[in-house]
mmCIF file of C-alpha atoms in Angstrom:
data_model
loop_
_atom_site.group_PDB
_atom_site.id
_atom_site.type_symbol
_atom_site.label_atom_id
_atom_site.label_comp_id
_atom_site.label_asym_id
_atom_site.label_seq_id
_atom_site.Cartn_x
_atom_site.Cartn_y
_atom_site.Cartn_z
ATOM 1 C CA MET A 761 75.069 -155.816 -7.814
ATOM 2 C CA ARG A 762 76.855 -157.578 -10.273
ATOM 3 C CA SER A 763 80.521 -156.346 -10.213
ATOM 4 C CA ILE A 764 82.997 -154.969 -13.312
ATOM 5 C CA CYS A 765 84.795 -157.914 -12.772
ATOM 6 C CA SER A 766 82.015 -160.594 -13.290
ATOM 7 C CA ILE A 767 80.824 -158.678 -16.308
ATOM 8 C CA SER A 768 84.570 -158.604 -17.772
ATOM 9 C CA LEU A 769 84.725 -162.303 -17.129
ATOM 10 C CA ALA A 770 81.419 -163.094 -18.922
ATOM 11 C CA LEU A 771 82.551 -160.818 -22.030
ATOM 12 C CA SER A 772 85.482 -162.718 -22.009
ATOM 13 C CA LEU A 773 83.591 -165.942 -22.343
ATOM 14 C CA ALA A 774 81.550 -164.958 -24.932
ATOM 15 C CA LEU A 775 84.528 -163.811 -26.645
ATOM 16 C CA SER A 776 86.602 -166.950 -26.232
ATOM 17 C CA ALA A 777 83.058 -168.749 -27.351
ATOM 18 C CA SER A 778 82.695 -167.057 -30.509
ATOM 19 C CA LEU A 779 86.099 -166.432 -32.014
ATOM 20 C CA PRO A 780 89.005 -168.828 -32.982
ATOM 21 C CA ILE A 781 91.900 -169.075 -30.622
ATOM 22 C CA ALA A 782 94.200 -167.944 -33.617
ATOM 23 C CA ALA A 783 92.418 -164.656 -34.146
ATOM 24 C CA SER A 784 92.952 -163.601 -30.650
ATOM 25 C CA ALA A 785 96.406 -164.550 -30.441
ATOM 26 C CA ASN A 786 97.653 -163.053 -33.770
ATOM 27 C CA SER A 787 95.905 -159.848 -33.103
ATOM 28 C CA GLU A 788 98.441 -157.536 -31.593
ATOM 29 C CA SER A 789 97.469 -153.760 -32.322
ATOM 30 C CA ALA A 790 95.124 -151.700 -30.877
ATOM 31 C CA SER A 791 92.966 -151.563 -33.876
ATOM 32 C CA ASP A 792 93.072 -155.301 -34.162
ATOM 33 C CA LEU A 793 92.060 -156.163 -30.560
ATOM 34 C CA ALA A 794 89.309 -153.232 -30.933
ATOM 35 C CA GLN A 795 87.934 -155.086 -33.936
ATOM 36 C CA ILE A 796 87.882 -158.429 -32.048
ATOM 37 C CA GLU A 797 86.083 -156.907 -29.302
ATOM 38 C CA ILE A 798 83.525 -155.686 -31.615
ATOM 39 C CA GLN A 799 83.445 -158.922 -33.151
ATOM 40 C CA GLY A 800 83.182 -160.834 -30.260
ATOM 41 C CA LEU A 801 80.252 -158.518 -28.852
ATOM 42 C CA LYS A 802 78.489 -159.130 -32.124
ATOM 43 C CA ALA A 803 78.595 -162.547 -31.814
ATOM 44 C CA ALA A 804 77.118 -162.713 -28.355
ATOM 45 C CA GLY A 805 73.891 -161.232 -29.398
ATOM 46 C CA ALA A 806 72.081 -158.625 -27.855
ATOM 47 C CA SER A 807 69.884 -160.814 -25.436
ATOM 48 C CA ARG A 808 73.432 -162.283 -24.025
ATOM 49 C CA LEU A 809 74.800 -159.073 -23.629
ATOM 50 C CA ASN A 810 71.482 -157.638 -21.779
ATOM 51 C CA GLU A 811 71.845 -160.870 -19.405
ATOM 52 C CA MET A 812 75.552 -159.955 -19.020
ATOM 53 C CA VAL A 813 75.200 -156.011 -17.715
ATOM 54 C CA ALA A 814 71.906 -156.137 -16.534
ATOM 55 C CA GLN A 815 70.989 -155.093 -12.890
ATOM 56 C CA PRO A 816 69.412 -157.201 -10.878
ATOM 57 C CA VAL A 817 65.742 -156.410 -9.964
ATOM 58 C CA SER A 818 65.458 -154.810 -6.578
ATOM 59 C CA ALA A 819 63.607 -156.798 -3.871
ATOM 60 C CA SER A 820 60.215 -155.632 -3.302
ATOM 61 C CA ALA A 821 59.766 -153.450 -0.171
ATOM 62 C CA SER A 822 59.465 -155.599 3.077
ATOM 63 C CA GLU A 823 55.646 -155.923 4.397
ATOM 64 C CA VAL A 824 55.048 -153.195 7.067
ATOM 65 C CA LYS A 825 54.413 -154.572 10.144
ATOM 66 C CA TYR A 826 52.620 -152.505 12.807
ATOM 67 C CA SER A 827 55.162 -153.317 15.785
ATOM 68 C CA THR A 828 58.027 -151.322 17.349
ATOM 69 C CA SER A 829 60.504 -153.739 16.721
ATOM 70 C CA TRP A 830 59.672 -153.605 12.900
ATOM 71 C CA ILE A 831 59.952 -150.098 12.859
ATOM 72 C CA ASP A 832 63.289 -149.912 15.115
ATOM 73 C CA SER A 833 64.820 -152.177 12.128
ATOM 74 C CA GLN A 834 64.270 -150.114 9.346
ATOM 75 C CA PRO A 835 67.054 -147.616 8.247
ATOM 76 C CA LYS A 836 66.975 -143.945 9.465
ATOM 77 C CA ALA A 837 64.488 -141.933 7.408
ATOM 78 C CA GLU A 838 65.285 -138.589 5.917
ATOM 79 C CA GLY A 839 63.796 -136.371 3.438
ATOM 80 C CA SER A 840 63.017 -133.020 2.011
ATOM 81 C CA ALA A 841 60.555 -130.190 3.900
ATOM 82 C CA GLU A 842 57.615 -132.266 2.791
ATOM 83 C CA PHE A 843 58.985 -135.365 4.820
ATOM 84 C CA ARG A 844 59.602 -133.273 7.655
ATOM 85 C CA CYS A 845 56.205 -131.729 7.828
ATOM 86 C CA LEU A 846 54.508 -135.162 7.881
ATOM 87 C CA ALA A 847 57.265 -136.199 10.546
ATOM 88 C CA GLU A 848 56.349 -133.389 12.683
ATOM 89 C CA ALA A 849 52.456 -133.918 12.636
ATOM 90 C CA LEU A 850 53.203 -137.442 13.286
ATOM 91 C CA TYR A 851 55.411 -136.494 16.466
ATOM 92 C CA PHE A 852 53.213 -134.042 17.836
ATOM 93 C CA GLU A 853 49.674 -135.388 16.761
ATOM 94 C CA ALA A 854 50.191 -139.238 17.354
ATOM 95 C CA ARG A 855 53.747 -140.270 18.867
ATOM 96 C CA GLY A 856 51.727 -141.867 21.902
ATOM 97 C CA GLU A 857 49.589 -143.929 19.736
ATOM 98 C CA SER A 858 50.543 -147.436 18.394
ATOM 99 C CA VAL A 859 52.529 -147.810 15.215
ATOM 100 C CA LYS A 860 49.525 -148.814 13.404
ATOM 101 C CA GLY A 861 47.821 -145.567 14.441
ATOM 102 C CA GLN A 862 50.409 -143.535 13.507
ATOM 103 C CA PHE A 863 50.130 -145.056 9.868
ATOM 104 C CA ALA A 864 46.762 -144.293 10.036
ATOM 105 C CA VAL A 865 47.009 -140.524 10.907
ATOM 106 C CA ALA A 866 49.793 -140.140 8.396
ATOM 107 C CA GLU A 867 47.570 -141.897 5.712
ATOM 108 C CA VAL A 868 44.638 -139.481 6.647
ATOM 109 C CA ILE A 869 47.254 -136.504 5.920
ATOM 110 C CA MET A 870 48.105 -138.292 2.577
ATOM 111 C CA ASN A 871 44.432 -138.538 1.576
ATOM 112 C CA ARG A 872 44.023 -134.848 1.758
ATOM 113 C CA VAL A 873 46.963 -134.249 -0.292
ATOM 114 C CA LYS A 874 45.176 -136.135 -2.831
ATOM 115 C CA SER A 875 41.833 -134.561 -2.549
ATOM 116 C CA ALA A 876 40.817 -131.459 -4.892
ATOM 117 C CA ARG A 877 39.091 -130.107 -1.463
ATOM 118 C CA PHE A 878 42.524 -129.573 0.414
ATOM 119 C CA PRO A 879 46.026 -128.218 -0.236
ATOM 120 C CA GLY A 880 48.157 -130.367 -2.421
ATOM 121 C CA THR A 881 51.061 -130.617 -0.332
ATOM 122 C CA LEU A 882 52.011 -132.196 2.905
ATOM 123 C CA CYS A 883 52.761 -129.087 4.716
ATOM 124 C CA GLY A 884 49.865 -127.159 2.920
ATOM 125 C CA VAL A 885 47.486 -129.680 4.477
ATOM 126 C CA ILE A 886 49.202 -129.955 7.928
ATOM 127 C CA ASN A 887 49.152 -126.239 8.103
ATOM 128 C CA GLN A 888 45.911 -125.324 6.574
ATOM 129 C CA GLY A 889 44.343 -122.589 8.900
ATOM 130 C CA THR A 890 47.106 -121.921 11.036
ATOM 131 C CA GLY A 891 47.154 -118.418 12.423
ATOM 132 C CA ARG A 892 43.411 -118.350 12.386
ATOM 133 C CA LYS A 893 41.538 -118.773 15.749
ATOM 134 C CA TYR A 894 39.746 -122.175 15.843
ATOM 135 C CA GLN A 895 40.609 -122.514 12.416
ATOM 136 C CA CYS A 896 43.730 -124.998 12.088
ATOM 137 C CA GLN A 897 43.358 -128.437 11.307
ATOM 138 C CA PHE A 898 45.934 -130.025 13.627
ATOM 139 C CA THR A 899 45.948 -128.386 17.211
ATOM 140 C CA TYR A 900 49.667 -128.503 17.604
ATOM 141 C CA THR A 901 50.292 -125.868 14.947
ATOM 142 C CA CYS A 902 48.055 -123.357 16.596
ATOM 143 C CA ASP A 903 48.248 -124.095 20.465
ATOM 144 C CA GLY A 904 50.698 -121.248 21.295
ATOM 145 C CA HIS A 905 53.278 -123.666 21.897
ATOM 146 C CA LYS A 906 56.655 -124.017 20.407
ATOM 147 C CA GLU A 907 57.178 -127.192 18.562
ATOM 148 C CA VAL A 908 60.194 -128.829 20.394
ATOM 149 C CA VAL A 909 61.207 -132.424 19.876
ATOM 150 C CA ASN A 910 62.371 -133.728 22.947
ATOM 151 C CA GLU A 911 61.945 -137.507 22.330
ATOM 152 C CA PRO A 912 64.714 -138.546 19.761
ATOM 153 C CA ARG A 913 63.519 -142.068 19.882
ATOM 154 C CA ALA A 914 59.959 -141.435 19.158
ATOM 155 C CA TRP A 915 60.825 -138.638 16.284
ATOM 156 C CA ALA A 916 63.289 -141.552 14.631
ATOM 157 C CA ARG A 917 60.049 -144.013 14.592
ATOM 158 C CA VAL A 918 57.538 -141.501 13.369
ATOM 159 C CA ALA A 919 59.817 -140.322 10.908
ATOM 160 C CA LYS A 920 60.039 -143.884 9.387
ATOM 161 C CA VAL A 921 56.324 -144.072 9.352
ATOM 162 C CA ALA A 922 56.259 -140.737 7.518
ATOM 163 C CA ARG A 923 58.960 -142.421 5.037
ATOM 164 C CA ALA A 924 56.883 -145.293 4.379
ATOM 165 C CA ILE A 925 53.810 -143.544 3.728
ATOM 166 C CA ILE A 926 55.412 -141.006 1.233
ATOM 167 C CA ASP A 927 57.065 -143.711 -0.607
ATOM 168 C CA GLY A 928 53.736 -145.607 -0.871
ATOM 169 C CA THR A 929 54.937 -148.554 0.801
ATOM 170 C CA ALA A 930 52.594 -149.135 3.573
ATOM 171 C CA PRO A 931 49.021 -150.700 2.855
ATOM 172 C CA LYS A 932 45.837 -148.853 3.388
ATOM 173 C CA LEU A 933 43.888 -148.873 6.613
ATOM 174 C CA THR A 934 41.487 -146.096 6.767
ATOM 175 C CA ASN A 935 39.468 -146.580 3.873
ATOM 176 C CA GLY A 936 39.814 -142.933 2.614
ATOM 177 C CA ALA A 937 39.230 -141.131 5.659
ATOM 178 C CA THR A 938 40.182 -137.750 5.473
ATOM 179 C CA HIS A 939 38.887 -136.597 9.051
ATOM 180 C CA TYR A 940 39.848 -138.117 12.530
ATOM 181 C CA HIS A 941 39.561 -137.531 16.127
ATOM 182 C CA THR A 942 40.580 -139.088 19.508
ATOM 183 C CA THR A 943 37.904 -140.808 21.412
ATOM 184 C CA ALA A 944 38.360 -138.119 24.322
ATOM 185 C CA VAL A 945 36.208 -135.913 22.144
ATOM 186 C CA ASN A 946 32.971 -135.999 19.969
ATOM 187 C CA PRO A 947 32.857 -133.280 17.451
ATOM 188 C CA LYS A 948 29.653 -131.763 15.617
ATOM 189 C CA TRP A 949 31.190 -133.316 12.459
ATOM 190 C CA ALA A 950 31.393 -136.588 13.349
ATOM 191 C CA ARG A 951 27.576 -137.135 13.669
ATOM 192 C CA VAL A 952 27.257 -136.677 9.403
ATOM 193 C CA TYR A 953 30.308 -138.133 8.519
ATOM 194 C CA THR A 954 30.909 -141.500 7.585
ATOM 195 C CA LYS A 955 32.957 -143.392 10.265
ATOM 196 C CA THR A 956 35.407 -145.896 8.250
ATOM 197 C CA ALA A 957 37.767 -146.950 11.071
ATOM 198 C CA ARG A 958 38.647 -147.216 14.705
ATOM 199 C CA ILE A 959 42.513 -147.690 15.325
ATOM 200 C CA GLY A 960 43.870 -147.217 18.632
ATOM 201 C CA ASP A 961 42.287 -144.024 20.408
ATOM 202 C CA HIS A 962 41.627 -142.462 17.212
ATOM 203 C CA LEU A 963 38.322 -142.800 14.869
ATOM 204 C CA PHE A 964 38.376 -142.027 11.430
ATOM 205 C CA TYR A 965 36.041 -140.741 9.098
ATOM 206 C CA ARG A 966 35.373 -140.086 5.057
ATOM 207 C CA HIS A 967 33.322 -136.637 4.467
ATOM 208 C CA THR A 968 29.888 -137.276 2.960
ATOM 209 C CA TRP A 969 31.075 -135.773 -0.184
ATOM 210 C CA LYS A 970 33.083 -137.966 -2.486
ATOM 211 C CA THR A 971 36.805 -137.295 -2.309
ATOM 212 C CA ALA A 972 38.002 -136.194 -5.592
ATOM 213 C CA SER A 973 41.502 -136.963 -6.807
ATOM 214 C CA LYS A 974 44.032 -134.565 -8.074
#
């Protein structure tokens, strides 16, 4: 970030380049000084002033690398209730997966949020059907066990995955998938849905209907 001092120096240079030295030396009153400054700013020109005070363009987001070392190098992730819902889903559903697998699961949840066929929020998607027998979309929300985070390191990592997905800095992995299951099960719906990817122990699917964006 350009400092106040450097901006002041740049303005001073602009003034000295555009005004006679005598005018600056002989102006002693506050009014005269103000007029000198105004004239100097006008002489510098709008484009030059923009250059002097403009903020530098932020660097683009670092390319996501699907490794624990990359995840560990990212800043601590925090956010709203929506962020916490996604982080919890990743913790209880996918913390044993590879980093790439965690990103893929998070992407499926976000794909559902963007689909007109599911609730329009992360918390709504994750808790859909909770409380109704065999109707919950994510097993951990209706398995009868209290959700307790006992692995702080795993939590810190999935939280960073959640942050990247919400911020939109992660590349797409699942080709629009809205469903997934582990290789340990074989649900009936998997026979009619279109399989889009396999990442780690999860298979990813897109429903036969076209996903409509909101």
